[in-house]
mmCIF file of C-alpha atoms in Angstrom:
data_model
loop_
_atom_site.group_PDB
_atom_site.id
_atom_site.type_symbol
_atom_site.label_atom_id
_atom_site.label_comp_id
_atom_site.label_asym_id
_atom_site.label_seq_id
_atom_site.Cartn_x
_atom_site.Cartn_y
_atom_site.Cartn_z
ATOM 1 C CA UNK C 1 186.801 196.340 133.599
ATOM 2 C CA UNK C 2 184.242 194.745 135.576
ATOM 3 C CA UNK C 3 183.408 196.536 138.862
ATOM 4 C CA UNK C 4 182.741 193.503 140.964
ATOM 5 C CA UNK C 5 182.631 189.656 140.154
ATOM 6 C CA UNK C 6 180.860 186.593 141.745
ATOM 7 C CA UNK C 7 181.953 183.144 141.546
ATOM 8 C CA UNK C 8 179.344 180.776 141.804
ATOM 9 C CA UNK C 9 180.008 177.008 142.043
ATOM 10 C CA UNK C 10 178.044 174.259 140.582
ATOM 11 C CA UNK C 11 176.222 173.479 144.036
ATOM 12 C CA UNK C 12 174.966 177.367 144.003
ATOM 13 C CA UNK C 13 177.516 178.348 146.447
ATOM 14 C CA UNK C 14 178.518 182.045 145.307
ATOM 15 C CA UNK C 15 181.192 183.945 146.498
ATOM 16 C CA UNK C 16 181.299 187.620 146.336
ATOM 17 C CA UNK C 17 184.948 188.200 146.850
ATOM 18 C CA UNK C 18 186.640 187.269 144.115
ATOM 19 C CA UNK C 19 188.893 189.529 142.379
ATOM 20 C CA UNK C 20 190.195 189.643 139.366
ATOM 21 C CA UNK C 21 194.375 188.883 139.656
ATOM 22 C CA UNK C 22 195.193 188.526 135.862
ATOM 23 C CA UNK C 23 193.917 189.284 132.168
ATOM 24 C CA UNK C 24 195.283 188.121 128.904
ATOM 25 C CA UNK C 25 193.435 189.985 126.333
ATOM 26 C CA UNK C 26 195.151 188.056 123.700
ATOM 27 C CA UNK C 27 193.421 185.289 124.624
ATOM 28 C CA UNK C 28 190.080 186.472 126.325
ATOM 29 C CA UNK C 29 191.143 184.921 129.646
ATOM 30 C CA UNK C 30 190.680 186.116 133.077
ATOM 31 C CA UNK C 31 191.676 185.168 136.123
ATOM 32 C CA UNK C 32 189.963 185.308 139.384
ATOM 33 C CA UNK C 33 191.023 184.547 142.791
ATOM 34 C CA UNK C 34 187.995 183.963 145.276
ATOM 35 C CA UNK C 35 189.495 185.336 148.841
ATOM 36 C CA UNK C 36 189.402 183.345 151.516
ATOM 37 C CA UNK C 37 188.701 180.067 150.165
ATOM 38 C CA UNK C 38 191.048 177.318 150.182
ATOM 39 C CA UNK C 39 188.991 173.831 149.988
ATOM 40 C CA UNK C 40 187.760 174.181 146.497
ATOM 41 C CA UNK C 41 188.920 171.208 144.153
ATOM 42 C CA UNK C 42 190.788 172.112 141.103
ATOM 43 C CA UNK C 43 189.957 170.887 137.301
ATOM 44 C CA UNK C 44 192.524 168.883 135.561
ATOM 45 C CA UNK C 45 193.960 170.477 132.776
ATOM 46 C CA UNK C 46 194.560 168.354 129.690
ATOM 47 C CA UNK C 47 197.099 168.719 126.467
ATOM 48 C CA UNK C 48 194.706 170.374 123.600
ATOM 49 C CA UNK C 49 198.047 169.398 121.371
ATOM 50 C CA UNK C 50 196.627 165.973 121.546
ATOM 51 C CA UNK C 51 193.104 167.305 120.492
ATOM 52 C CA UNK C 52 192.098 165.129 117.180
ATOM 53 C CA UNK C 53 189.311 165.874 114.792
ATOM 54 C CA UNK C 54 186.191 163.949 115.868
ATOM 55 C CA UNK C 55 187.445 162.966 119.352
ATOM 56 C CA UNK C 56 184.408 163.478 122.304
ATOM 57 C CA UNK C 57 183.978 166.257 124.199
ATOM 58 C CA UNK C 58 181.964 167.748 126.734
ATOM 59 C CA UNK C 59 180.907 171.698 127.333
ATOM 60 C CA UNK C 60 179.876 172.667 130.525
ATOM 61 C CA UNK C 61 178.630 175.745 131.315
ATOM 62 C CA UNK C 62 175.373 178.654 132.012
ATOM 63 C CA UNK C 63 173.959 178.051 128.953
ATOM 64 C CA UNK C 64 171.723 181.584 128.120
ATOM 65 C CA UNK C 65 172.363 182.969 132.023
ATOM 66 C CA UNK C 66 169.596 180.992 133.090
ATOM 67 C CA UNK C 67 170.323 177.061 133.034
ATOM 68 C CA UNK C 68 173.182 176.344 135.372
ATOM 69 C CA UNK C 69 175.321 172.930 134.756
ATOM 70 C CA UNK C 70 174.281 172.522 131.484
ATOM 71 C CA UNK C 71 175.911 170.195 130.088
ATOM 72 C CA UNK C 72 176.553 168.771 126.525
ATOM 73 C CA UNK C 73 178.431 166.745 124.469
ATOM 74 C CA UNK C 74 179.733 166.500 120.669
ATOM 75 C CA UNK C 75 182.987 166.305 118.639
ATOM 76 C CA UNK C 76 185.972 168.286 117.807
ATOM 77 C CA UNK C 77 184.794 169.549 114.178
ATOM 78 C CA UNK C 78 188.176 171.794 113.666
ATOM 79 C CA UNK C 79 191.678 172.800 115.009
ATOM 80 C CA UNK C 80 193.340 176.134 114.752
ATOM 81 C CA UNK C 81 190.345 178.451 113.357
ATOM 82 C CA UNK C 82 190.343 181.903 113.543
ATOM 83 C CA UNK C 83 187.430 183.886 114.667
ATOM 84 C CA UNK C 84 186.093 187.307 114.955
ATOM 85 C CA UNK C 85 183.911 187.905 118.170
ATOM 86 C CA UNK C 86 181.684 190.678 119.257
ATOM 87 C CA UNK C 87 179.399 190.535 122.010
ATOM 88 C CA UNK C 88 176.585 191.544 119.584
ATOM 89 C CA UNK C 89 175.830 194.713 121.404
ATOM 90 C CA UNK C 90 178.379 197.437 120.041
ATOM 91 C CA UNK C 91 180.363 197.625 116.616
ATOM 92 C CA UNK C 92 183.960 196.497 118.382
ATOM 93 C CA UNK C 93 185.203 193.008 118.105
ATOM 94 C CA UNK C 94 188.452 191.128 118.950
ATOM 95 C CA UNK C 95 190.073 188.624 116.924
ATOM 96 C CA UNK C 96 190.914 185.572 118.519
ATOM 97 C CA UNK C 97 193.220 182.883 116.709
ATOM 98 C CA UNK C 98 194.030 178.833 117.084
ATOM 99 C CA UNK C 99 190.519 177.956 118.437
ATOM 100 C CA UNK C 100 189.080 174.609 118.657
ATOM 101 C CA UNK C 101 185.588 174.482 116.910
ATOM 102 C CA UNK C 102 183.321 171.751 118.144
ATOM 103 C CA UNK C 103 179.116 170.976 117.507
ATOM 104 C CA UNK C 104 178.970 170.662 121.554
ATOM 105 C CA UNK C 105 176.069 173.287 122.186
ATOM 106 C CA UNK C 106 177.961 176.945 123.324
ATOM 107 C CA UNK C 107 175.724 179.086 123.849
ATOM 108 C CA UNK C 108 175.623 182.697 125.222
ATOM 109 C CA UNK C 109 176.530 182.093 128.960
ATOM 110 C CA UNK C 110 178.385 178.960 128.718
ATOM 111 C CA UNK C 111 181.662 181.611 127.826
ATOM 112 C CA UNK C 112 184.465 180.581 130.193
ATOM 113 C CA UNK C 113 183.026 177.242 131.285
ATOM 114 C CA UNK C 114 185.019 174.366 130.463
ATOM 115 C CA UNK C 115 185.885 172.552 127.014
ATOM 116 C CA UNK C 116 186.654 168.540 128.492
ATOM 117 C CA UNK C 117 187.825 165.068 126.754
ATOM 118 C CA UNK C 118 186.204 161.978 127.708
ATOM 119 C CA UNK C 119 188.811 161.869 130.669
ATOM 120 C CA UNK C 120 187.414 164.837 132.056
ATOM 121 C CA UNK C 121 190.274 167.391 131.578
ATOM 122 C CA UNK C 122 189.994 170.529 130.900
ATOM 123 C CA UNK C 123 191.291 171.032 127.072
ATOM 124 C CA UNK C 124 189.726 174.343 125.811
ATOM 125 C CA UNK C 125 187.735 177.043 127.265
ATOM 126 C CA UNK C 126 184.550 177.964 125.604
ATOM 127 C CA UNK C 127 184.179 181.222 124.251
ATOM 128 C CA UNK C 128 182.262 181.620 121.129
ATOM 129 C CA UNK C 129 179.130 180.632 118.578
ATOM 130 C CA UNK C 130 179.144 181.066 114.992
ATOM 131 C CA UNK C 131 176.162 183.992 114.672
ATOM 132 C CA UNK C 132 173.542 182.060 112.427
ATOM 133 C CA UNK C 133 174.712 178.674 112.546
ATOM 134 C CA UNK C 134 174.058 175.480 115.006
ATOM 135 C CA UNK C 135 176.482 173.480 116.208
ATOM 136 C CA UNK C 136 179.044 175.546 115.811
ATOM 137 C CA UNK C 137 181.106 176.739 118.780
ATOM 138 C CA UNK C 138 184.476 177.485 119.800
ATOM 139 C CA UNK C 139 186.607 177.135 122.657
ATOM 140 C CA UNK C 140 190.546 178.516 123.623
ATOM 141 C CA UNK C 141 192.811 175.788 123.732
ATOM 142 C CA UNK C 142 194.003 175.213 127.156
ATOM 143 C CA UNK C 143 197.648 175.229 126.081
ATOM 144 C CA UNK C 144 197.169 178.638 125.168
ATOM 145 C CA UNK C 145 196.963 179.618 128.925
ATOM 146 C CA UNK C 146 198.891 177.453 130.035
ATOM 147 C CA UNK C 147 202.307 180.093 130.719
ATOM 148 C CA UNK C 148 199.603 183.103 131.764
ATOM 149 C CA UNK C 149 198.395 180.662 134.354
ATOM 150 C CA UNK C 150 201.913 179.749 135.619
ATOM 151 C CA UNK C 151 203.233 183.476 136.179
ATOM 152 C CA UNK C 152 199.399 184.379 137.641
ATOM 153 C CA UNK C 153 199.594 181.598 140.354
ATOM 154 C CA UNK C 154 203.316 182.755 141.630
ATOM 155 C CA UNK C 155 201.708 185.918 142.084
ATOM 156 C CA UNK C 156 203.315 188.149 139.199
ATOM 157 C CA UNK C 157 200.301 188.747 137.129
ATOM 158 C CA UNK C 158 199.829 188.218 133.399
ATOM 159 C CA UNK C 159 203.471 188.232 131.645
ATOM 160 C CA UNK C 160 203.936 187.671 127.750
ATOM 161 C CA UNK C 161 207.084 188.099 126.319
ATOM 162 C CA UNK C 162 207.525 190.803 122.987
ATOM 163 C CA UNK C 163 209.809 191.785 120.865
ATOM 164 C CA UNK C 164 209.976 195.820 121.102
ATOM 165 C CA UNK C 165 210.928 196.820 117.570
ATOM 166 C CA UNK C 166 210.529 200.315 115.847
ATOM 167 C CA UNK C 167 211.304 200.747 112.562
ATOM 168 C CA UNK C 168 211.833 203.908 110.040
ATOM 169 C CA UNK C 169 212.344 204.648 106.560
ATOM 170 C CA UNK C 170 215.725 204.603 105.634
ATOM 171 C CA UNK C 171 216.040 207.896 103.411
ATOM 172 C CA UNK C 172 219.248 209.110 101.716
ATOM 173 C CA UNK C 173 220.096 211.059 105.009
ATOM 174 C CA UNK C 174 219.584 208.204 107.527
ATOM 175 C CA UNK C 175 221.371 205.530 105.758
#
């Protein structure tokens, strides 16, 4: 729902064009495309389903708004957690599931800034803290965006497949 977005790049360079071409609220993803621009140098994406428990990582992101390129590194602490996230301003909250937790610092701001192995691919992307706690953040495994990203880059938006099924009480009468 946001009324304009700004990419900026970790040399400062911000572009005021982007738009957004996708969202996935399942997974609290969106996707941006800055106009015009063609010379910008991708990420590498990694496997998360090779993730392990205690393997390095590093989080980069805006940590707090305020400190661009912050970076900092810890360890995969869990696979596959669950989490309820607010935004700590209103009562509504979203339910997000399969998340990595690591002890890298996340920290307000650093949401949507990449999760990366030691290799430098991209394996999660951060998106919450653990209210109270230190050290513990979690990220979307990049696996999980994976297909969105696919059917957003040949132009045809966000797709998920469903299963539409209704069901009814069978009574005396319907059966």
């Amino acid at each position: 729902s946001a009324s304009a977005v700004t990419v900026v790049t970790s040399d400062g360079t911000s572009y005021e064009n982007a738009t957004v071409v996708g969202s996935d609220p399942l997974n609290d993803v969106a996707y941006l495309k800055i106009n015009g621009v063609s010379d910008l140098a991708p990420a590498t994406l990694g496997d998360s389903s090779t993730v392990r428990v205690g393997q390095g990582v590093v989080a980069i992101g805006n940590a707090l708004g305020q400190y661009q390129n912050t970076v900092s590194s810890g360890i995969i602490s869990g696979k596959g957690r669950p989490v309820s996230a607010s935004d700590g301003s209103s009562s509504a909250s979203e339910t997000l599931s399969d998340l990595l937790q690591t002890d890298a610092a996340i920290n307000p701001g650093n949401s949507g800034g990449p999760l990366l192995n030691r290799s430098g691919q991209v394996i999660g992307i951060n998106t919450a803290v653990a209210a109270g706690a230190e050290g513990i953040g979690f990220a979307i495994p990049i696996n999980a965006v994976k297909g969105t990203l696919k059917t957003v880059l040949a132009g045809k938006g966000v797709q998920r497949a469903y299963i539409g099924l209704r069901y009814i009480t069978v009574t005396p009468a319907v059966a």
